[in-house]
Each structure stands twice: as C-alpha cells, then as structure tokens.
Coordinates of C-alpha atoms in Angstrom, one line a residue:
M1 CA 54.1 83.2 -110.8
L2 CA 55.0 82.6 -114.4
G3 CA 55.5 78.9 -113.7
T4 CA 52.1 78.6 -112.1
F5 CA 50.4 80.3 -115.1
A6 CA 52.2 77.9 -117.5
A7 CA 51.0 74.9 -115.4
D8 CA 47.4 76.2 -115.2
H9 CA 47.1 77.6 -118.8
P10 CA 49.7 75.7 -120.9
V11 CA 48.1 76.6 -124.3
L12 CA 47.8 80.3 -123.5
F13 CA 51.4 80.3 -122.3
A14 CA 52.6 78.5 -125.4
L15 CA 50.6 80.8 -127.7
G16 CA 51.7 83.9 -125.8
L17 CA 55.4 83.1 -125.8
T18 CA 55.3 82.1 -129.5
I19 CA 53.5 85.4 -130.5
A20 CA 55.8 87.5 -128.3
C21 CA 59.0 86.1 -129.7
F22 CA 57.6 86.2 -133.3
V23 CA 56.5 89.8 -133.0
G24 CA 59.8 90.8 -131.4
L25 CA 61.7 89.3 -134.3
L26 CA 59.4 91.0 -136.8
Y27 CA 59.9 94.3 -135.1
V28 CA 63.7 94.1 -135.1
S29 CA 63.7 92.8 -138.7
G30 CA 61.6 95.7 -139.8
I31 CA 63.9 98.2 -138.2
A32 CA 67.0 96.4 -139.4
Y33 CA 66.0 96.2 -143.0
T34 CA 64.6 99.7 -143.3
K35 CA 67.2 101.6 -141.3
L36 CA 70.3 99.4 -141.9
R37 CA 71.9 98.0 -145.0
Q38 CA 73.0 94.5 -145.6
P39 CA 74.8 92.7 -144.0
Y40 CA 73.9 94.7 -140.9
G41 CA 70.2 93.8 -141.1
D42 CA 71.1 90.1 -140.7
V43 CA 73.5 91.0 -137.9
A44 CA 70.7 92.8 -136.0
V45 CA 68.3 89.9 -136.3
T46 CA 71.0 87.4 -135.3
V47 CA 71.8 89.5 -132.2
M48 CA 68.1 89.7 -131.3
R49 CA 67.8 85.9 -131.6
L50 CA 70.9 85.5 -129.4
A51 CA 69.4 87.8 -126.8
M52 CA 66.1 86.0 -126.8
A53 CA 67.9 82.6 -126.5
A54 CA 69.7 84.0 -123.5
G55 CA 66.5 85.3 -122.0
L56 CA 64.8 81.9 -122.4
L57 CA 67.8 80.1 -120.8
I58 CA 67.5 82.5 -117.8
L59 CA 63.8 81.8 -117.6
V60 CA 64.2 78.0 -117.5
W61 CA 67.0 78.3 -115.1
R62 CA 64.9 80.5 -112.7
L63 CA 62.0 78.1 -113.0
D64 CA 64.2 75.0 -112.5
W65 CA 63.2 73.6 -115.9
L66 CA 66.7 73.0 -117.3
E67 CA 66.7 69.2 -116.7
G68 CA 63.1 68.6 -117.4
S69 CA 63.1 70.5 -120.7
G70 CA 66.1 68.5 -122.0
I71 CA 68.3 71.6 -122.3
A72 CA 70.7 70.2 -119.7
R73 CA 70.7 66.7 -121.0
L74 CA 72.5 65.0 -123.8
G75 CA 70.2 62.1 -124.4
S76 CA 70.9 58.4 -124.8
W77 CA 73.1 56.8 -127.5
Q78 CA 70.0 55.3 -129.0
V79 CA 68.4 58.6 -129.7
W80 CA 71.6 59.9 -131.2
L81 CA 71.9 56.9 -133.5
L82 CA 68.3 57.5 -134.7
A83 CA 69.1 61.2 -135.1
I84 CA 72.2 60.6 -137.2
G85 CA 70.4 58.2 -139.5
G86 CA 67.6 60.7 -140.0
L87 CA 70.1 63.4 -140.5
L88 CA 71.9 61.6 -143.4
Y89 CA 68.6 60.9 -145.1
F90 CA 67.0 64.3 -144.7
T91 CA 70.1 66.3 -145.7
S92 CA 70.5 64.3 -148.9
A93 CA 66.8 64.6 -149.6
A94 CA 66.9 68.4 -149.0
L95 CA 69.8 68.8 -151.4
Y96 CA 68.0 66.8 -154.1
A97 CA 64.7 68.6 -153.5
F98 CA 66.2 72.1 -153.8
Y99 CA 69.1 71.6 -156.2
G100 CA 68.4 68.3 -158.1
K101 CA 71.5 66.5 -156.8
I102 CA 72.8 65.2 -153.4
T103 CA 76.4 66.1 -153.8
F104 CA 77.8 68.9 -151.5
D105 CA 81.2 70.5 -151.8
I106 CA 82.4 70.8 -148.2
T107 CA 85.3 73.0 -149.3
S108 CA 82.7 75.8 -149.7
F109 CA 83.2 76.6 -146.1
A110 CA 86.8 77.4 -146.7
Q111 CA 86.4 79.1 -150.1
L112 CA 83.3 81.2 -149.5
P113 CA 83.3 83.8 -146.7
A114 CA 79.5 84.0 -146.9
A115 CA 79.4 80.3 -146.0
R116 CA 80.9 80.9 -142.6
A117 CA 78.4 83.7 -142.0
V118 CA 75.6 81.2 -142.8
V119 CA 77.0 78.8 -140.1
Y120 CA 77.0 81.5 -137.4
K121 CA 73.6 82.8 -138.4
Q122 CA 72.0 79.3 -138.5
L123 CA 73.6 78.2 -135.3
I124 CA 72.1 81.0 -133.3
A125 CA 68.7 80.8 -135.1
V126 CA 68.4 77.0 -134.5
I127 CA 69.5 77.1 -130.9
Y128 CA 67.0 79.9 -130.2
E129 CA 64.2 78.1 -131.9
E130 CA 64.9 74.7 -130.3
I131 CA 65.1 76.2 -126.8
L132 CA 61.8 78.0 -127.4
F133 CA 59.8 75.2 -129.1
R134 CA 61.3 71.7 -128.3
G135 CA 62.6 73.0 -124.9
V136 CA 60.3 75.4 -123.1
I137 CA 56.9 75.0 -124.9
L138 CA 57.1 71.2 -125.3
Y139 CA 58.1 70.8 -121.7
V140 CA 55.2 73.0 -120.5
L141 CA 52.6 71.2 -122.5
V142 CA 53.8 67.7 -121.6
S143 CA 54.0 68.7 -117.9
A144 CA 50.5 70.1 -117.9
W145 CA 48.8 67.4 -120.1
G146 CA 50.6 64.5 -118.5
H147 CA 52.6 61.5 -119.7
T148 CA 49.6 59.8 -121.4
Q149 CA 49.3 58.8 -125.0
L150 CA 47.0 61.7 -125.8
G151 CA 49.0 64.2 -123.7
I152 CA 52.4 63.4 -125.3
I153 CA 51.0 63.2 -128.9
G154 CA 49.0 66.4 -128.4
S155 CA 51.9 68.2 -126.9
V156 CA 54.3 67.3 -129.8
F157 CA 51.7 68.1 -132.5
L158 CA 50.7 71.5 -131.0
T159 CA 54.4 72.4 -130.6
A160 CA 54.9 71.4 -134.3
V161 CA 52.0 73.6 -135.4
L162 CA 53.2 76.6 -133.4
F163 CA 56.7 76.1 -134.9
A164 CA 55.3 75.8 -138.5
L165 CA 52.8 78.7 -138.6
P166 CA 55.4 81.5 -138.6
H167 CA 56.8 80.1 -141.8
F168 CA 53.8 81.6 -143.6
V169 CA 56.1 84.7 -143.6
G170 CA 57.7 83.1 -146.6
I171 CA 55.0 84.5 -148.8
F172 CA 56.3 88.0 -148.0
L173 CA 59.9 86.8 -148.9
G174 CA 59.2 85.9 -152.5
L175 CA 57.7 82.4 -152.3
S176 CA 54.6 81.6 -154.2
R177 CA 51.5 80.8 -152.1
R178 CA 51.6 77.1 -153.0
A179 CA 55.2 76.9 -152.1
T180 CA 54.6 78.6 -148.8
L181 CA 51.8 76.3 -147.9
M182 CA 53.9 73.3 -148.7
L183 CA 56.8 74.7 -146.6
V184 CA 54.5 75.1 -143.6
L185 CA 53.2 71.6 -144.0
E186 CA 56.7 70.1 -144.4
T187 CA 57.9 72.1 -141.4
C188 CA 55.0 70.8 -139.3
I189 CA 55.7 67.2 -140.3
I190 CA 59.5 67.3 -139.7
A191 CA 58.9 69.1 -136.3
V192 CA 56.8 66.1 -135.2
W193 CA 59.9 64.0 -135.9
W194 CA 62.1 66.4 -133.9
G195 CA 59.6 66.6 -131.0
A196 CA 59.3 62.8 -130.9
L197 CA 63.1 62.5 -130.5
V198 CA 63.1 65.0 -127.7
V199 CA 60.3 63.3 -125.8
W200 CA 61.8 59.8 -126.3
G201 CA 65.4 60.8 -125.7
G202 CA 64.9 63.5 -123.0
S203 CA 67.2 66.0 -124.8
I204 CA 66.8 68.8 -127.2
W205 CA 70.2 68.5 -128.7
P206 CA 69.5 65.7 -131.2
A207 CA 66.8 68.0 -132.5
V208 CA 69.3 70.9 -132.7
L209 CA 71.6 68.7 -134.8
L210 CA 68.7 67.7 -137.2
H211 CA 67.5 71.2 -137.5
L212 CA 70.9 72.8 -137.9
I213 CA 72.9 70.7 -140.4
P214 CA 70.3 70.5 -143.3
N215 CA 69.7 74.3 -142.9
I216 CA 73.4 75.0 -143.2
V217 CA 74.0 72.6 -146.1
V218 CA 71.0 73.8 -148.1
E219 CA 71.8 77.5 -147.6
V220 CA 75.5 77.1 -148.3
Q221 CA 74.7 75.1 -151.5
G222 CA 72.5 78.0 -152.6
L223 CA 75.5 80.4 -152.6
S224 CA 76.9 78.6 -155.7
T225 CA 74.0 76.6 -157.1
P226 CA 70.7 77.8 -158.4
M227 CA 67.6 76.3 -156.9
V228 CA 65.3 74.2 -159.1
T229 CA 62.4 75.9 -160.7
P230 CA 59.5 76.5 -160.2
D231 CA 59.8 76.9 -156.4
T232 CA 56.7 74.6 -156.0
L233 CA 58.7 71.7 -157.3
A234 CA 61.4 72.1 -154.6
Y235 CA 58.9 72.5 -151.8
R236 CA 56.7 69.6 -153.0
R237 CA 59.7 67.3 -153.1
I238 CA 60.8 68.3 -149.6
L239 CA 57.2 67.9 -148.3
W240 CA 57.1 64.3 -149.6
F241 CA 60.6 63.5 -148.3
S242 CA 59.6 64.6 -144.8
I243 CA 56.8 62.1 -144.5
P244 CA 59.1 59.0 -144.0
L245 CA 60.4 60.8 -140.9
G246 CA 57.0 62.0 -139.6
I247 CA 55.6 58.5 -139.6
P248 CA 58.3 56.9 -137.4
G249 CA 58.1 60.1 -135.2
I250 CA 54.5 59.1 -134.4
G251 CA 55.7 55.6 -133.6
L252 CA 58.3 57.0 -131.2
L253 CA 55.6 59.0 -129.4
V254 CA 53.6 55.8 -128.9
H255 CA 56.7 54.0 -127.6
A256 CA 57.6 56.9 -125.3
W257 CA 54.1 56.7 -123.7
R258 CA 54.4 53.0 -123.1

C-alpha cells in the first residue's frame, strides 16, 4: 500500500517522509536538551537517528527497493574515482573556508576523546540522511518520473531542496540569517553533486563518503581551532567552493539520461 502511494504521489510521499523524520528529530532533540544534560542530549539524538535509519532500511527491504535505491550496491570504479577526486577538493576547500588553512592534524583522533565521539555521531547522522534522501526519496522520484532528462534532473533537484531546507534550523543554533541562507544554498548545490553521483553510479555509498569525511574533518578541526569570523565569511567561501562541484553534477545528470 505504501509502495503504491509512493508511485502514485511521489512528491507527497517525499514531503511527508521528510517532514515526519524532521519533526521526529526535533521532538527528540527538544526532550533531550531540556531534560538531559550534555553529552546525553547528543546521545539521545544519535540513538534516534540510528533507529530511524534502521526503520528506513526495513521499509526499503519490505518494498524490495534495496537494489534499486542503491543501498545494496557499491557502484562502479568510475564513480568512486570521481567521488575521491571531489572528496579531496571539497575537504580542502571546507577547511580553508572555515579555518583559513587546509592543513589537518590527523593525530587529533588519537589525542582528543571528543574527536572519536564526532566520528560516531557523524557516521550515524550521515548514513541516516543518505538512506533517507539519496536512497529512498531519490529512488521514489526517479521511479515515478521516469528515466528522462527532465525526470532525472527534477528528481535530483527536488531531493537536494528537501535535504537543504531543514538546514534553516541553523538560525536557531546561533548562525546569522545571512550565514544560514548561504548554508542552505551551499547544501542544495552540493546535494546536487551527491545526487548526480548516485544516479550515475547506482549506489548511495560514494555520496555517504563525500558527505561524511568533510563533516568529520571540519567538526574535529573545530575542537582545537577557532572558526574564521564573521560567520558569513566562512559560509560565503564554502558556497562559492561548492559551485565547481554542482556544475559537473548537472553534467553527470545529462550523461546519465543519455
């Protein structure tokens, strides 16, 4: 029944699933940060993400979407080669955007206990988000709209928008309005790149890698290095650095259609 609804009403399905997951996380976050003290608040949210990821995996398994969604595929060596190249570029760009330098002390993982906590938290968060957006939602949209140029590009762009919009919550986490807007725009652009790789390569795992490593590196660097000020400078930089990936992402979408 749910599979039929997704096929007949793909946009409503995508919107409903996104809103349900976002509201669920907000609810747990509110309880965690009002009733629990750090680090237990982060633990509660991470456990919730893990539970939601497991629920999504059960859903795609029951609907026989594991292969089609790219969750049960690794992808070709070509897509991994592109992903690694993009990873090296964007990780360096993110370090420069937020900290003014591209060097990263890898010994932080051994020296800072908080760094290991970052890895666990980001790993679960990224896997949950990629299963939701580049796995379930992108698969439903492409399946419903067809493997046409308009269908593929529209699916990837709508998925990117749905992924980016929840980042407006940054304004409630201390970011300025301009920085938050630039974060949302940057997230949308980079999500087009991730989505293009998933459609072209048939696997969500290159997107998981591209999402995970820069997140970990930037957050771990922040444990020992102050971010550049003002915050708009950092987010303006990362917005501009994302464009060289968004453009080839569109090229990959056109290639995937052909």
